[in-house]
Every structure is written in structure tokens, then in C-alpha cells.
Amino acid sequence: MNRKWQVAKYITFDIVGVFVAWLLFTYFRSSLDHGLSTLEPIPSAFFIKHYFGIALYVIFWIILFSLAGFYNDIFRKSRLNELGNSIGITLVGTLVIFFILMFNDVVLSSLYYFKLFYTLFLLVFALTYFPRLIITSITIHRIHSRKYGYPTIIIGEGEKALELYNELQAQVKSQGYKIVGYVEVGGETENRLAGVIPCLGNFKSIASIIQTNRIEEALIALDSTDNKSMLKLINDLLCMNIIIKAIPSLYDYLTGRVKMSEIFSAPLFRVSFELMPPWQVKVKQLMDLVIAGIALIVLLPLIIVLCILIKITSRGSIIHKQERVGQYGKPFTLFKFRSMYFNAEASGPALSSKTDTRVTPLGRFMRKTRLDEIPNFLNVLRGEMSLVGPRPERQYFVSQIVRIAPHYIHLQKVKPGITSWGQVKYGYAENVEQMVERLKYDLLYIDNMSILVDLKIIIYTLITVFKGKGV
């Protein structure tokens, strides 16, 4: 299954649909204004004169459809959900376009505007939804006939794992599970899948198994009812960036984040980690890029001054690069202005404190005002960080934190941020114990993620920085 090609088909048909809808709407409006007898083909000069406006109109719709999540999870679409979403988002888009275009018009009559509004709405809806419906229906048919499938593993090797596998294989209409093999977890009374499907290895090597086999979904089917081992297993899967589903007996172990998936012959519950609605995720990404880009441009004079001061006040590089742990546990290079003396960590990783002698006088000022983190905006533009999110840590400290608080791994469900609720409320942590204490604020943020919460945290951060307290 080629995701990029599938997305390209949706976008192409949407572009053609909204463009044709506008042409037909233009004809309809002309018929209302001048009568059908005066209608003529639209001259090419019309497109030349209005090409910029037409381009913006098309781009507006594609961005709106993208924010609505129409191009997400492209092979797992529900036709019923897509119908409701298409009606809602087309109504919103039509309202926006209608009032922008008609704002300066002389009001002829309410009936006239109602006709225009509903015509534009119906044209855009019909010419975008029905092509999407055809593509989605073809895709679903190919999934049901097992021409398309998602590389899937079964976690477990006992009786329930075998029952689940047999149920999936017995389905007349496949739900897309292309079973690659199973993963042993140990503790099962008997291995019932041996010889039935390939054993891919032990759960301890789950990360490499998922990467090697390009796994998209994991189906948990364990005979064991041990709460602690079950929660640890789910925690370990959290940062694998795959879809996790479980047999119903796991429902009691999962706290409030379980949504029922499609049920045919094999009942499964999807362990959902959707922290924000799709449109808010898109808005957050757009907000990150726009604000980070503007910040780097506006702060350019200050950046130049800081670069000069860092260079002349102490030996070493201007930019300090350090490997941190990002979303889904992936390492990335964090950029900061150097605030410590050269070779400050020659004896090994160590957290800084208020009385840290390794910090330069200029570095102390930059840390207090958080100016040392300006280069973090580069990480945001590279897609490695967000404006708001839990602060990224080094693997050295992550390993220590996880031993004390295994639930720390939940922070890796989101991109790390330049600022966070934990940093605003708690500030810099000087040891691992303080990191664990700060953790509760970051978990609270993740459980309540929204654009509004992000804006509040940004405002609190700016207030704290301007007061010179640092965060």
C-alpha cells in the first residue's frame, strides 16, 4: 500500500472538485444576475485576471480538509464518519468563503443569498465527497478481499492468541490484519502458536521486531491477568508509534483511553492515545512553524549580539549541541547557546544548579532569561520539537527516571517542547528526584492537551521570563 499515492489521489480529486464547484457556482450566480439567455463560456481572460483569488480559494479548501484530518490514516477510513465530517467541514468552509466574498456586496434579497449559499455548499460537498467515497470504497473492498493489509503482530502465544488468530483468518471480509507473526511474552501456560505462524522473537526485542517488519498494528492477546505486567507491556508499546488493540478481557486494565474498534467476528478494543482532535494537531503544527519562523527573524539582531558575546567572553563553540530523547523515544540533536565553560562535562553528564561553577556569567544571565534556548526554534522548524511540550532529557537521565517512575515513558507520546507546564510550575530540576517531582505537571498537560492550554502556557512562560525568574 502506497500511502503517498493514496493521499495524492484524495488531494488531486479535492482540487479538481472545489475548482469545478467554483466554475459552476460562477455560472449559477451569473444566471441569477443576468438570466440564462445571456450566459456565455467563461473567457480565458477571466482565469488570468482572477488566478490569484482562485488559487487562494483552492488552497483554502485543501488546508481546511487537511486540518479536518481527511488525509490522515488514509487506509482506515469509515464511510459513515467521512459523510458526517464532509457535511460539517463543507458547511464551515462555505460560511467562511461566502461571507468573505459577499461582505461588500449590496444586499439584493435574503432569498438571493440563500440560493447562492446552498448552491456553493451543495456543489463543493458533492464534487469532493463523492470522489472521496469512490476512492474509499475501492480501498475498503481491496482490504476486505485481502489485497491490502496492515503488517500486524500478535503479542502472546497462549490459547487466547490462537483463538484470536483463528477468528481473524476465518473472517469472510478481512479487516486488514496481515499477520506477520507472533511475539512471545513468557509466562503463558503453553505455546499454542508454535508452528502456526512464525515466532518473531521475545517481547524484550519488540522495538527491533517492529522496525524490521514495518509493523503497523499490535494485537495483545494474553492468557495472563497480571495487572503490573500488563501495564508494563502497554507502557513499552506506547512509544512505538503503532496502533495497539486488545481482546476485551484487557478492558479493565486500561483507564479511560479505550475505544471500541470495528467489530466483526473478532472483538477488539483499540487502545487510543489520541490526545488532541486531528484539527487541533494540525493547528498546533502550523502554529509551531509560524511562531518559530517569526521568532528567529524578529530575534535576529539579539541572536547576533549573543553570538558575539559568547565568543568573546569564553572559549568554545557558540552553539552547544546535545543529544536528547524525542517523540517515541527517538534521539535528536538539541541546539542551545553555550552557557557553560568549555569541556564542562568532561567527567560525565551532570545536571546544573543555581550555584553551578561550570556556568559562565553570561550563561547565568541567559539561563535566567531563557535566551540560551533561542536556538531551540531551529529544532521546532526541523519538526523535532514543539513550542509547548515536556522538556527533552538525555538518555542518561531518562534511564534513571524510568527506574523510579516507569510512567515517565508517557511523555514520549508527544513532541518535546521549548516550554512546558512542568517547567512553568516547577522550574529547572537539579537532580533526578526533582525531575520525577516535575513529571506530574507534564502528565497533567498531556491529559489536557489543547490549543488553548498551549496558549496559556506560552503566556505564563513569557510573564515568567520578563520577570527574570527563568523557568
Coordinates of C-alpha atoms in Angstrom, one line a residue:
M1 CA 0.0 0.0 0.0
N2 CA 1.5 3.3 -1.1
R3 CA 0.3 6.0 1.4
K4 CA 1.7 8.9 -0.5
W5 CA 0.0 7.9 -3.7
Q6 CA -3.3 7.4 -1.9
V7 CA -3.1 10.8 -0.3
A8 CA -2.1 12.3 -3.7
K9 CA -5.3 10.9 -5.2
Y10 CA -7.5 12.4 -2.5
I11 CA -5.9 15.8 -2.8
T12 CA -6.0 15.8 -6.6
F13 CA -9.7 15.0 -6.7
D14 CA -10.4 17.6 -4.0
I15 CA -8.5 20.3 -6.0
V16 CA -10.5 19.4 -9.2
G17 CA -13.7 19.2 -7.2
V18 CA -13.5 22.6 -5.5
F19 CA -12.3 24.2 -8.7
V20 CA -15.2 22.8 -10.8
A21 CA -17.6 23.7 -8.0
W22 CA -16.4 27.3 -8.2
L23 CA -16.9 27.4 -12.0
L24 CA -20.4 26.0 -11.7
F25 CA -21.2 28.5 -8.9
T26 CA -20.0 31.3 -11.1
Y27 CA -22.3 30.2 -13.9
F28 CA -25.2 29.9 -11.4
R29 CA -24.6 33.4 -9.9
S30 CA -24.4 34.9 -13.4
S31 CA -27.8 33.2 -14.3
L32 CA -29.3 34.8 -11.2
D33 CA -27.9 38.2 -12.0
H34 CA -28.4 38.3 -15.8
G35 CA -30.6 35.5 -16.8
L36 CA -29.8 32.2 -18.6
S37 CA -30.2 33.8 -22.1
T38 CA -27.1 35.9 -21.5
L39 CA -24.7 33.1 -20.3
E40 CA -21.6 32.5 -22.4
P41 CA -18.5 30.3 -21.9
I42 CA -16.1 31.8 -19.3
P43 CA -13.3 33.5 -21.3
S44 CA -9.6 32.7 -20.6
A45 CA -9.1 36.3 -19.6
F46 CA -11.3 35.6 -16.5
F47 CA -8.8 33.0 -15.2
I48 CA -5.8 35.3 -15.9
K49 CA -7.4 38.1 -14.1
H50 CA -8.6 36.1 -11.1
Y51 CA -5.9 33.4 -11.0
F52 CA -4.6 34.5 -7.6
G53 CA -8.0 34.6 -6.0
I54 CA -8.9 31.2 -7.5
A55 CA -5.6 29.7 -6.3
L56 CA -6.3 31.1 -2.7
Y57 CA -9.8 29.6 -2.8
V58 CA -8.4 26.1 -3.8
I59 CA -5.6 26.3 -1.2
F60 CA -8.1 27.4 1.5
W61 CA -10.2 24.2 0.9
I62 CA -7.2 21.9 0.9
I63 CA -5.9 23.4 4.1
L64 CA -9.3 23.1 5.7
F65 CA -9.7 19.4 4.6
S66 CA -6.2 18.7 5.9
L67 CA -7.0 20.3 9.3
A68 CA -10.1 18.2 9.5
G69 CA -8.0 15.1 9.1
F70 CA -9.2 14.0 5.7
Y71 CA -5.7 12.9 4.7
N72 CA -4.8 11.2 8.0
D73 CA -4.9 7.4 8.5
I74 CA -5.8 7.1 4.8
F75 CA -6.4 3.4 4.6
R76 CA -8.6 3.2 7.7
K77 CA -11.5 5.4 6.7
S78 CA -15.1 4.9 7.7
R79 CA -17.5 6.0 5.0
L80 CA -20.2 6.9 7.6
N81 CA -17.8 9.1 9.6
E82 CA -16.5 10.6 6.4
L83 CA -20.0 11.6 5.4
G84 CA -20.6 13.5 8.6
N85 CA -17.2 15.1 8.6
S86 CA -17.6 16.2 5.0
I87 CA -21.0 17.8 5.6
G88 CA -19.7 19.6 8.7
I89 CA -16.4 20.9 7.3
T90 CA -18.0 21.9 3.9
L91 CA -20.6 23.9 5.8
V92 CA -17.9 25.7 7.8
G93 CA -15.8 26.4 4.7
T94 CA -18.8 27.6 2.7
L95 CA -19.7 30.0 5.5
V96 CA -16.2 31.5 5.6
I97 CA -15.9 31.9 1.8
F98 CA -19.5 33.2 1.5
F99 CA -19.0 36.0 4.0
I100 CA -15.6 36.9 2.7
L101 CA -16.8 37.2 -0.9
M102 CA -20.2 38.7 -0.2
F103 CA -19.1 41.1 2.5
N104 CA -19.0 44.2 0.3
D105 CA -22.0 43.1 -1.9
V106 CA -25.2 45.1 -2.0
V107 CA -27.9 43.0 -0.3
L108 CA -30.5 42.3 -3.0
S109 CA -32.7 39.9 -1.0
S110 CA -32.3 37.2 1.6
L111 CA -33.6 34.6 -0.9
Y112 CA -30.9 35.6 -3.4
Y113 CA -28.1 34.9 -0.8
F114 CA -29.7 31.7 0.5
K115 CA -29.7 30.4 -3.1
L116 CA -26.0 31.3 -3.5
F117 CA -25.0 29.9 -0.2
Y118 CA -26.7 26.5 -0.6
T119 CA -25.6 26.2 -4.2
L120 CA -22.0 26.7 -3.3
F121 CA -22.3 24.3 -0.3
L122 CA -24.0 21.6 -2.4
L123 CA -21.5 21.9 -5.2
V124 CA -18.4 21.7 -3.0
F125 CA -19.9 18.8 -1.0
A126 CA -21.0 16.8 -4.0
L127 CA -17.8 17.3 -6.1
T128 CA -15.5 16.5 -3.2
Y129 CA -17.3 13.9 -1.1
F130 CA -18.4 11.5 -3.9
P131 CA -15.0 11.2 -5.5
R132 CA -13.6 10.5 -2.0
L133 CA -16.4 8.0 -1.4
I134 CA -15.4 6.1 -4.5
I135 CA -11.7 6.0 -3.6
T136 CA -12.6 5.0 0.0
S137 CA -15.0 2.3 -1.2
I138 CA -12.4 0.8 -3.6
T139 CA -9.8 0.8 -0.8
I140 CA -12.2 -0.9 1.6
H141 CA -13.1 -3.5 -1.0
R142 CA -9.4 -4.3 -1.5
I143 CA -8.9 -4.6 2.2
H144 CA -11.9 -6.9 2.6
S145 CA -10.6 -9.1 -0.3
R146 CA -7.1 -9.2 1.4
K147 CA -5.4 -7.3 -1.5
Y148 CA -4.4 -4.6 1.0
G149 CA -3.3 -5.3 4.6
Y150 CA -1.5 -3.8 7.6
P151 CA 1.6 -5.7 8.8
T152 CA 0.4 -6.9 12.2
I153 CA 1.8 -8.9 15.1
I154 CA 0.0 -10.9 17.8
I155 CA 1.6 -10.3 21.2
G156 CA 1.1 -13.5 23.2
E157 CA 1.4 -17.2 22.4
G158 CA -1.3 -18.9 24.5
E159 CA -4.8 -20.1 24.0
K160 CA -6.3 -16.6 23.6
A161 CA -3.7 -15.7 21.0
L162 CA -4.5 -18.8 19.0
E163 CA -8.3 -18.1 19.2
L164 CA -7.8 -14.6 18.0
Y165 CA -5.6 -15.7 15.1
N166 CA -8.2 -18.3 14.0
E167 CA -11.0 -15.8 14.2
L168 CA -9.2 -13.3 12.1
Q169 CA -8.4 -16.0 9.5
A170 CA -12.0 -17.2 9.4
Q171 CA -13.3 -13.7 8.5
V172 CA -15.0 -13.6 5.1
K173 CA -14.3 -9.9 4.9
S174 CA -10.8 -9.2 6.2
Q175 CA -10.3 -6.1 8.4
G176 CA -6.8 -5.6 7.0
Y177 CA -4.7 -7.6 9.5
K178 CA -1.8 -9.1 7.7
I179 CA -0.4 -11.3 10.4
V180 CA 3.4 -11.3 10.1
G181 CA 3.9 -13.5 13.2
Y182 CA 3.7 -13.5 17.0
V183 CA 5.9 -12.2 19.8
E184 CA 6.5 -14.3 23.0
V185 CA 6.0 -12.6 26.3
G186 CA 6.7 -15.5 28.6
G187 CA 4.6 -16.7 31.5
E188 CA 1.9 -18.3 29.2
T189 CA 1.0 -21.9 30.2
E190 CA 1.5 -23.3 26.7
N191 CA 2.7 -22.0 23.4
R192 CA -0.2 -22.6 21.1
L193 CA 1.0 -20.6 18.1
A194 CA 4.2 -22.5 17.6
G195 CA 4.2 -24.0 14.1
V196 CA 1.0 -22.0 13.1
I197 CA 2.7 -18.6 12.4
P198 CA 6.3 -17.5 12.6
C199 CA 7.7 -16.5 16.0
L200 CA 9.4 -13.2 15.6
G201 CA 11.2 -13.2 18.9
N202 CA 10.7 -12.2 22.6
F203 CA 9.0 -9.1 23.7
K204 CA 12.3 -7.8 25.0
S205 CA 13.3 -7.2 21.4
I206 CA 9.9 -5.6 20.4
A207 CA 11.4 -2.4 19.1
S208 CA 13.7 -4.1 16.6
I209 CA 10.8 -6.5 15.6
I210 CA 8.5 -3.6 14.8
Q211 CA 11.2 -1.7 12.9
T212 CA 12.4 -4.7 10.9
N213 CA 9.0 -5.9 9.9
R214 CA 7.5 -2.4 9.5
I215 CA 4.7 -3.3 11.8
E216 CA 1.6 -1.0 11.9
E217 CA -0.6 -2.8 14.4
A218 CA -0.1 -4.9 17.5
L219 CA -2.9 -7.2 18.8
I220 CA -2.5 -8.1 22.5
A221 CA -3.9 -11.5 23.4
L222 CA -2.5 -12.8 26.7
D223 CA -3.9 -15.5 29.0
S224 CA -2.2 -13.8 32.0
T225 CA -4.3 -11.4 34.1
D226 CA -1.4 -9.8 36.0
N227 CA -2.1 -6.1 36.2
K228 CA 1.5 -4.9 36.6
S229 CA 2.9 -6.9 33.8
M230 CA 0.1 -5.9 31.5
L231 CA 0.6 -2.2 32.2
K232 CA 4.3 -2.5 31.7
L233 CA 3.7 -4.2 28.4
I234 CA 1.4 -1.4 27.3
N235 CA 3.8 1.3 28.5
D236 CA 6.6 -0.3 26.4
L237 CA 4.4 -0.2 23.3
L238 CA 3.3 3.4 23.9
C239 CA 6.3 4.9 22.1
M240 CA 6.4 2.5 19.1
N241 CA 4.1 4.7 17.0
I242 CA 1.8 1.8 16.1
I243 CA -1.9 1.1 16.6
I244 CA -2.5 -1.1 19.7
K245 CA -5.6 -3.3 20.0
A246 CA -6.5 -5.8 22.7
I247 CA -9.0 -8.5 23.3
P248 CA -11.9 -7.4 25.6
S249 CA -10.5 -9.0 28.7
L250 CA -7.9 -6.2 28.9
Y251 CA -10.6 -3.5 29.1
D252 CA -10.5 -3.4 32.9
Y253 CA -6.8 -2.7 32.9
L254 CA -7.0 0.3 30.7
T255 CA -8.0 3.6 32.3
G256 CA -10.3 5.6 30.2
R257 CA -8.4 5.6 26.9
V258 CA -10.1 2.6 25.3
K259 CA -12.3 3.0 22.3
M260 CA -14.0 0.1 20.5
S261 CA -12.7 -0.7 17.1
E262 CA -14.8 -2.2 14.3
I263 CA -16.2 -5.5 15.4
F264 CA -17.0 -8.3 13.1
S265 CA -16.1 -11.9 14.1
A266 CA -13.1 -10.9 16.3
P267 CA -14.0 -8.3 19.0
L268 CA -11.1 -5.9 19.7
F269 CA -10.6 -2.7 21.6
R270 CA -8.4 0.0 20.4
V271 CA -6.1 1.5 23.0
S272 CA -6.4 5.1 21.9
F273 CA -3.7 7.7 22.6
E274 CA -5.3 10.5 20.6
L275 CA -4.5 13.4 22.9
M276 CA -6.0 16.1 20.7
P277 CA -8.6 16.3 17.9
P278 CA -6.9 16.0 14.4
W279 CA -7.7 19.6 13.5
Q280 CA -6.0 20.8 16.7
V281 CA -2.9 18.7 16.0
K282 CA -2.7 20.4 12.6
V283 CA -3.2 23.9 14.1
K284 CA -0.5 23.1 16.7
Q285 CA 1.9 22.1 14.0
L286 CA 1.1 25.2 11.9
M287 CA 1.4 27.4 15.0
D288 CA 4.8 25.9 15.8
L289 CA 6.2 26.6 12.3
V290 CA 4.8 30.1 12.0
I291 CA 5.8 31.3 15.5
A292 CA 9.3 29.7 15.3
G293 CA 10.0 31.2 11.9
I294 CA 8.8 34.7 13.0
A295 CA 10.8 34.4 16.3
L296 CA 14.1 33.7 14.6
I297 CA 13.5 36.6 12.2
V298 CA 12.5 39.1 14.9
L299 CA 15.2 38.0 17.3
L300 CA 18.0 38.0 14.7
P301 CA 19.7 41.2 16.0
L302 CA 19.7 39.7 19.5
I303 CA 21.0 36.4 18.2
I304 CA 23.9 38.2 16.5
V305 CA 24.7 40.1 19.7
L306 CA 24.6 36.9 21.8
C307 CA 26.8 35.1 19.4
I308 CA 29.4 37.8 19.6
L309 CA 29.2 38.0 23.5
I310 CA 29.5 34.2 23.8
K311 CA 32.5 34.1 21.6
I312 CA 34.5 36.9 23.3
T313 CA 33.6 36.0 26.9
S314 CA 34.7 32.4 27.0
R315 CA 36.4 29.7 24.9
G316 CA 34.4 27.2 22.9
S317 CA 31.6 27.0 20.3
I318 CA 28.7 29.4 20.2
I319 CA 26.1 26.7 19.7
H320 CA 26.0 23.7 22.1
K321 CA 24.7 20.5 20.5
Q322 CA 23.4 17.7 22.8
E323 CA 21.6 14.5 22.0
R324 CA 18.1 14.4 23.7
V325 CA 15.3 11.8 23.6
G326 CA 12.4 13.0 21.5
Q327 CA 8.9 11.7 20.5
Y328 CA 8.6 7.9 20.5
G329 CA 12.0 7.7 22.1
K330 CA 13.8 8.8 19.0
P331 CA 17.1 10.7 19.7
F332 CA 17.7 14.1 18.1
T333 CA 20.3 16.9 18.4
L334 CA 19.2 19.8 20.6
F335 CA 20.6 23.2 19.8
K336 CA 21.3 25.8 22.6
F337 CA 23.5 28.8 23.1
R338 CA 26.5 27.6 25.1
S339 CA 26.1 28.7 28.7
M340 CA 28.9 26.7 30.3
Y341 CA 32.7 26.8 30.1
F342 CA 34.4 24.7 27.5
N343 CA 34.5 21.0 28.3
A344 CA 32.3 21.4 31.4
E345 CA 31.1 17.8 31.3
A346 CA 34.5 16.1 30.8
S347 CA 33.7 14.0 33.9
G348 CA 30.3 12.9 32.6
P349 CA 26.7 14.1 32.4
A350 CA 25.5 16.2 35.3
L351 CA 22.5 18.4 35.9
S352 CA 23.1 22.1 36.5
S353 CA 22.2 24.0 39.7
K354 CA 21.9 27.6 40.8
T355 CA 25.4 27.6 42.2
D356 CA 26.9 25.6 39.4
T357 CA 30.5 26.9 38.8
R358 CA 30.5 25.4 35.3
V359 CA 28.1 28.2 34.1
T360 CA 29.7 31.3 32.7
P361 CA 28.4 34.8 34.0
L362 CA 26.8 35.4 30.6
G363 CA 25.4 31.9 30.6
R364 CA 23.8 32.5 34.0
F365 CA 22.1 35.6 32.6
M366 CA 20.9 33.7 29.5
R367 CA 19.6 30.9 31.6
K368 CA 17.7 33.3 33.9
T369 CA 16.0 34.9 30.9
R370 CA 16.0 31.6 28.8
L371 CA 17.8 33.3 26.0
D372 CA 20.1 30.2 25.8
E373 CA 17.1 28.3 24.4
I374 CA 16.5 30.6 21.4
P375 CA 18.2 28.0 19.0
N376 CA 15.5 25.6 20.1
F377 CA 13.4 27.3 17.5
L378 CA 15.6 25.5 14.9
N379 CA 14.5 22.2 16.4
V380 CA 10.9 23.3 16.1
L381 CA 11.4 24.1 12.4
R382 CA 13.0 20.8 11.9
G383 CA 10.0 19.0 13.3
E384 CA 11.9 17.6 16.3
M385 CA 10.2 19.8 18.9
S386 CA 7.1 21.8 19.6
L387 CA 6.7 25.2 21.2
V388 CA 4.9 23.5 24.1
G389 CA 5.6 20.1 25.4
P390 CA 7.6 18.2 28.1
R391 CA 11.3 19.3 28.1
P392 CA 13.5 16.7 26.4
E393 CA 16.1 15.0 28.6
R394 CA 19.3 13.0 27.8
Q395 CA 19.0 9.2 27.7
Y396 CA 21.4 9.0 30.7
F397 CA 18.8 10.7 32.9
V398 CA 15.8 9.2 31.2
S399 CA 17.0 5.7 32.1
Q400 CA 17.3 6.8 35.8
I401 CA 13.9 8.4 35.8
V402 CA 12.2 5.4 34.3
R403 CA 13.6 3.1 37.0
I404 CA 11.9 5.3 39.6
A405 CA 8.8 6.3 37.6
P406 CA 8.0 3.9 34.7
H407 CA 5.1 6.1 33.7
Y408 CA 7.6 8.8 32.5
I409 CA 7.5 7.0 29.2
H410 CA 4.1 8.5 28.6
L411 CA 5.8 11.9 27.9
Q412 CA 7.3 10.4 24.8
K413 CA 3.8 10.2 23.2
V414 CA 4.2 13.9 22.2
K415 CA 7.0 16.1 20.8
P416 CA 9.2 17.7 23.5
G417 CA 8.8 21.5 23.8
I418 CA 10.7 24.7 24.3
T419 CA 8.5 25.3 27.3
S420 CA 6.2 23.1 29.4
W421 CA 3.7 23.2 32.2
G422 CA 6.2 21.4 34.3
Q423 CA 8.9 24.0 33.7
V424 CA 6.5 26.9 34.3
K425 CA 5.2 25.4 37.6
Y426 CA 8.4 23.8 38.8
G427 CA 11.3 25.3 37.0
Y428 CA 14.7 23.7 36.4
A429 CA 15.3 20.3 38.0
E430 CA 18.7 19.9 39.7
N431 CA 18.5 16.2 40.3
V432 CA 16.6 13.1 39.2
E433 CA 14.2 13.3 42.2
Q434 CA 13.2 16.8 41.2
M435 CA 12.7 15.5 37.6
V436 CA 10.3 12.9 38.9
E437 CA 8.5 15.5 41.0
R438 CA 8.1 17.8 37.9
L439 CA 6.7 14.8 36.0
K440 CA 3.2 15.2 37.5
Y441 CA 2.8 18.6 35.8
D442 CA 3.8 17.3 32.4
L443 CA 1.5 14.3 32.7
L444 CA -1.3 16.7 33.7
Y445 CA -0.5 18.7 30.5
I446 CA -0.7 15.6 28.3
D447 CA -4.1 14.6 29.8
N448 CA -5.5 18.1 29.0
M449 CA -3.7 19.0 25.7
S450 CA -5.4 21.6 23.6
I451 CA -4.5 24.8 21.7
L452 CA -6.0 26.9 24.5
V453 CA -3.8 25.2 27.1
D454 CA -0.7 25.7 24.8
L455 CA -1.5 29.4 24.6
K456 CA -1.9 29.7 28.3
I457 CA 1.5 28.0 28.9
I458 CA 3.1 30.3 26.4
I459 CA 1.7 33.4 28.1
Y460 CA 2.8 32.2 31.5
T461 CA 6.3 31.5 30.1
L462 CA 6.6 35.0 28.7
I463 CA 5.4 36.5 32.0
T464 CA 8.0 34.4 33.9
V465 CA 10.8 35.3 31.5
F466 CA 10.0 39.0 31.6
K467 CA 10.1 38.9 35.4
G468 CA 13.6 37.4 35.1
K469 CA 12.8 34.4 37.1
G470 CA 13.6 31.8 34.5
V471 CA 11.7 28.6 34.1

